[in-house]
Short mmCIF file of C-alpha atoms in Angstrom, two decimals:
data_model
loop_
_atom_site.label_atom_id
_atom_site.label_comp_id
_atom_site.label_asym_id
_atom_site.label_seq_id
_atom_site.Cartn_x
_atom_site.Cartn_y
_atom_site.Cartn_z
CA MET A 29 184.75 162.44 -45.43
CA LEU A 30 183.95 165.65 -47.24
CA LYS A 31 181.97 165.57 -50.45
CA PRO A 32 181.50 168.41 -52.95
CA VAL A 33 178.22 170.26 -53.42
CA MET A 34 177.87 172.75 -56.26
CA LEU A 35 175.78 175.73 -55.22
CA GLY A 36 173.03 177.25 -57.29
CA GLY A 37 169.47 178.43 -56.86
CA ALA A 38 167.96 177.30 -53.56
CA ALA A 39 171.13 175.40 -52.64
CA ALA A 40 172.89 178.73 -52.04
CA VAL A 41 171.41 178.70 -48.52
CA LEU A 42 174.37 176.50 -47.63
CA LEU A 43 176.55 179.58 -47.68
CA VAL A 44 174.77 181.24 -44.81
CA THR A 45 173.54 178.42 -42.57
CA ALA A 46 175.61 176.23 -40.29
CA ALA A 47 175.45 172.49 -40.81
CA ALA A 48 172.99 170.56 -38.63
CA PRO A 49 174.79 168.90 -35.68
CA PRO A 50 175.25 165.13 -35.89
CA ALA A 51 174.13 162.64 -33.27
CA GLY A 52 176.26 163.20 -30.18
CA ALA A 53 177.05 166.77 -31.15
CA ASP A 54 175.75 169.86 -29.39
CA ASP A 55 173.20 172.29 -30.80
CA LEU A 56 175.00 175.35 -29.49
CA ALA A 57 178.56 176.51 -29.92
CA PRO A 58 180.51 177.08 -26.68
CA ALA A 59 180.15 180.50 -25.12
CA GLY A 60 183.87 180.89 -24.46
CA LYS A 61 186.28 182.65 -26.79
CA ILE A 62 187.50 180.75 -29.86
CA THR A 63 190.71 181.77 -31.60
CA VAL A 64 192.25 180.43 -34.78
CA ASP A 65 195.92 181.17 -35.40
CA VAL A 66 197.93 180.42 -38.52
CA ALA A 67 200.85 178.20 -37.50
CA THR A 68 202.34 177.83 -40.98
CA VAL A 69 201.39 178.87 -44.49
CA ASN A 70 203.09 177.48 -47.57
CA GLY A 71 202.38 177.45 -51.26
CA SER A 72 202.50 179.43 -54.46
CA GLY A 73 198.93 180.68 -53.92
CA CYS A 74 199.36 182.04 -50.40
CA ARG A 75 202.72 183.59 -49.74
CA PRO A 76 203.32 184.62 -46.10
CA GLY A 77 201.15 187.61 -45.28
CA SER A 78 198.60 186.95 -48.05
CA ALA A 79 196.19 184.76 -46.03
CA ALA A 80 194.29 185.85 -42.91
CA VAL A 81 191.94 184.03 -40.53
CA ALA A 82 188.92 185.41 -38.62
CA VAL A 83 186.46 183.64 -36.29
CA ALA A 84 182.71 184.33 -36.46
CA PRO A 85 181.34 186.10 -33.33
CA ASP A 86 178.98 183.18 -32.65
CA ASN A 87 181.80 180.61 -32.87
CA THR A 88 180.05 178.65 -35.62
CA ALA A 89 182.64 179.25 -38.35
CA PHE A 90 185.98 180.70 -39.27
CA THR A 91 186.98 182.41 -42.50
CA VAL A 92 190.24 182.32 -44.43
CA THR A 93 190.79 185.33 -46.69
CA TYR A 94 193.27 185.21 -49.59
CA SER A 95 194.63 188.26 -51.37
CA GLU A 96 196.65 186.79 -54.26
CA TYR A 97 195.46 183.23 -54.93
CA LEU A 98 195.16 183.00 -58.73
CA ALA A 99 196.04 180.43 -61.41
CA ARG A 100 196.14 181.37 -65.09
CA ALA A 101 196.86 179.81 -68.47
CA GLY A 102 197.13 180.99 -72.05
CA GLY A 103 198.39 184.31 -73.34
CA ASP A 104 201.79 185.12 -71.81
CA SER A 105 201.25 182.82 -68.81
CA THR A 106 204.09 180.52 -67.78
CA ALA A 107 203.61 176.80 -67.12
CA THR A 108 204.00 177.27 -63.35
CA GLU A 109 201.22 179.86 -63.26
CA GLY A 110 198.67 177.23 -64.30
CA ARG A 111 198.69 175.55 -60.89
CA LYS A 112 198.68 177.31 -57.53
CA ASN A 113 198.37 175.69 -54.12
CA CYS A 114 198.11 176.64 -50.48
CA GLN A 115 198.82 174.58 -47.36
CA LEU A 116 197.56 176.09 -44.12
CA SER A 117 198.22 174.68 -40.67
CA LEU A 118 195.86 176.25 -38.14
CA VAL A 119 195.85 176.20 -34.34
CA VAL A 120 192.22 176.21 -33.16
CA ASN A 121 191.94 177.17 -29.49
CA VAL A 122 188.60 176.08 -27.98
CA PRO A 123 187.10 176.35 -24.48
CA GLN A 124 187.94 173.54 -22.08
CA GLY A 125 185.52 170.63 -22.29
CA TYR A 126 184.70 171.01 -26.00
CA THR A 127 185.96 169.54 -29.22
CA TYR A 128 185.06 170.30 -32.82
CA ALA A 129 184.81 168.97 -36.34
CA VAL A 130 184.67 170.95 -39.58
CA ALA A 131 181.33 169.99 -41.08
CA GLN A 132 181.16 172.29 -44.08
CA VAL A 133 183.51 174.41 -46.16
CA ASP A 134 182.39 177.20 -48.52
CA TYR A 135 184.69 178.44 -51.27
CA ARG A 136 184.10 181.55 -53.36
CA GLY A 137 186.12 183.08 -56.14
CA PHE A 138 186.07 184.49 -59.64
CA GLY A 139 186.67 182.67 -62.91
CA SER A 140 187.48 184.04 -66.34
CA LEU A 141 187.70 181.06 -68.70
CA GLN A 142 187.77 181.28 -72.48
CA PRO A 143 185.48 178.89 -74.39
CA GLY A 144 187.06 175.46 -74.08
CA ALA A 145 189.34 176.34 -71.14
CA VAL A 146 189.08 174.41 -67.86
CA GLY A 147 189.41 175.47 -64.24
CA THR A 148 189.71 173.19 -61.19
CA GLN A 149 189.50 173.76 -57.45
CA LYS A 150 190.59 170.99 -55.05
CA ALA A 151 190.81 170.67 -51.27
CA SER A 152 191.61 168.15 -48.55
CA TYR A 153 191.54 168.43 -44.76
CA TYR A 154 193.06 166.61 -41.79
CA PHE A 155 194.09 166.95 -38.17
CA GLN A 156 197.78 166.72 -37.36
CA GLY A 157 198.79 163.08 -36.96
CA MET A 158 195.56 161.74 -38.50
CA SER A 159 194.71 160.46 -41.97
CA GLN A 160 194.16 163.02 -44.71
CA THR A 161 190.81 163.06 -46.47
CA ALA A 162 190.61 162.27 -50.14
CA ALA A 163 190.87 165.43 -52.22
CA ARG A 164 187.53 166.89 -53.29
CA SER A 165 187.52 168.43 -56.74
CA HIS A 166 185.28 170.92 -58.56
CA ARG A 167 185.64 171.40 -62.32
CA PHE A 168 184.62 174.51 -64.25
CA GLN A 169 184.23 174.54 -68.03
CA GLY A 170 184.66 177.69 -70.13
CA ALA A 171 183.22 179.90 -71.28
CA LEU A 172 182.97 181.47 -67.81
CA ASP A 173 183.23 185.08 -66.68
CA ASP A 174 181.59 185.25 -63.28
CA ASN A 175 181.86 184.60 -59.57
CA TRP A 176 181.89 180.93 -58.60
CA GLN A 177 181.07 179.23 -55.34
CA VAL A 178 181.21 175.61 -54.18
CA THR A 179 180.70 173.82 -50.87
CA ASP A 180 182.19 170.65 -49.39
CA THR A 181 179.98 169.03 -46.75
CA ALA A 182 180.62 166.10 -44.42
CA ASP A 183 178.25 163.17 -43.99
CA ILE A 184 177.13 162.97 -40.36
CA HIS A 185 178.68 159.55 -39.80
CA ALA A 186 181.97 160.68 -41.34
CA LEU A 187 182.67 163.76 -39.21
CA VAL A 188 186.16 163.66 -37.71
CA PHE A 189 186.46 165.43 -34.36
CA ALA A 190 189.68 166.73 -32.87
CA PRO A 191 190.78 164.46 -29.98
CA CYS A 192 189.57 165.80 -26.64
CA GLY A 193 192.27 167.34 -24.49
CA GLU A 194 194.89 167.32 -27.25
CA LYS A 195 196.36 170.12 -29.32
CA ARG A 196 196.35 169.07 -32.96
CA ASN A 197 196.63 171.54 -35.78
CA PHE A 198 193.92 171.55 -38.42
CA ASN A 199 195.48 171.35 -41.88
CA ILE A 200 193.91 172.60 -45.10
CA ASN A 201 195.41 171.83 -48.50
CA THR A 202 193.86 173.63 -51.46
CA GLU A 203 194.71 173.90 -55.13
CA LEU A 204 193.62 175.98 -58.12
CA ARG A 205 194.29 175.05 -61.75
CA ALA A 206 193.70 176.80 -65.03
CA GLU A 207 194.18 174.90 -68.29
CA VAL A 208 193.98 176.05 -71.90
CA GLY A 209 192.04 172.95 -72.97
CA THR A 210 190.59 173.51 -76.43
CA SER A 211 190.51 177.31 -76.08
CA ASP A 212 192.52 179.84 -78.07
CA ALA A 213 195.97 179.58 -76.43
CA THR A 214 196.73 183.23 -77.19
CA ARG A 215 193.98 184.35 -74.82
CA THR A 216 194.32 184.26 -71.04
CA SER A 217 192.05 182.26 -68.72
CA TYR A 218 192.24 182.28 -64.93
CA MET A 219 190.70 180.97 -61.72
CA ALA A 220 190.97 182.98 -58.52
CA LEU A 221 190.22 182.85 -54.82
CA ASP A 222 190.36 186.63 -54.82
CA SER A 223 188.74 189.43 -56.81
CA THR A 224 189.43 192.85 -58.26
CA ASP A 225 187.37 194.60 -55.59
CA GLY A 226 188.76 192.88 -52.51
CA SER A 227 189.38 189.45 -51.10
CA ILE A 228 187.10 186.46 -51.40
CA ASN A 229 186.57 184.30 -48.33
CA SER A 230 186.66 180.58 -47.75
CA LYS A 231 184.43 179.76 -44.77
CA TYR A 232 184.80 176.69 -42.57
CA HIS A 233 181.79 175.73 -40.40
CA PHE A 234 182.33 174.14 -37.00
CA THR A 235 180.28 171.37 -35.46
CA TRP A 236 180.74 171.22 -31.68
CA LYS A 237 180.66 168.37 -29.16
CA LYS A 238 181.23 168.27 -25.42
CA CYS A 239 184.03 166.06 -24.26
CA ALA A 240 183.26 163.27 -21.81
CA THR A 241 183.72 164.31 -18.18
CA ARG A 242 186.48 162.43 -16.44
CA THR A 243 185.63 160.93 -13.06
#
């Protein structure tokens, strides 16, 4: 099960290092080509065409890039703008003989929260046909006017691997909220998984394991 880790100071190394492999997992990613395709995308935060997926050259991670994922409250915002969500269903194509788990997820964005306003980022993950993880939540308290970054990591014993030899989509459900709280309701606050100078990435780190050889 994934648990949240707030990044700051030395902990920021989590953004650039892959998670250590668990017992039974392999140290190296497979050499063959990995592709990740978006099967479906739904939600007010990721209209079709506004989310893209790329796989790292070393096969240790994939990145989802959003271009218009933003929740806002206060000012002239409507009630529906205060909560945005995105449901991605991804087809992960891996070399024969390997399976994978997602051991770590890095989220980055920008927050502009008035004093007393509140922002929230939530996420849950599951393979098609398997139980969904409990939602992991990160809360941000205004005043805030800066980039934000959080990481969800999986305990070694709780990693869930895709079944060997089966095609099961990997599903990601995320949510952003912005709430006025005790702030001045005439002033706008927002939380975003994008930025004014380009898109912000959410990175998902693979852990690999070889499938048992059939005899």
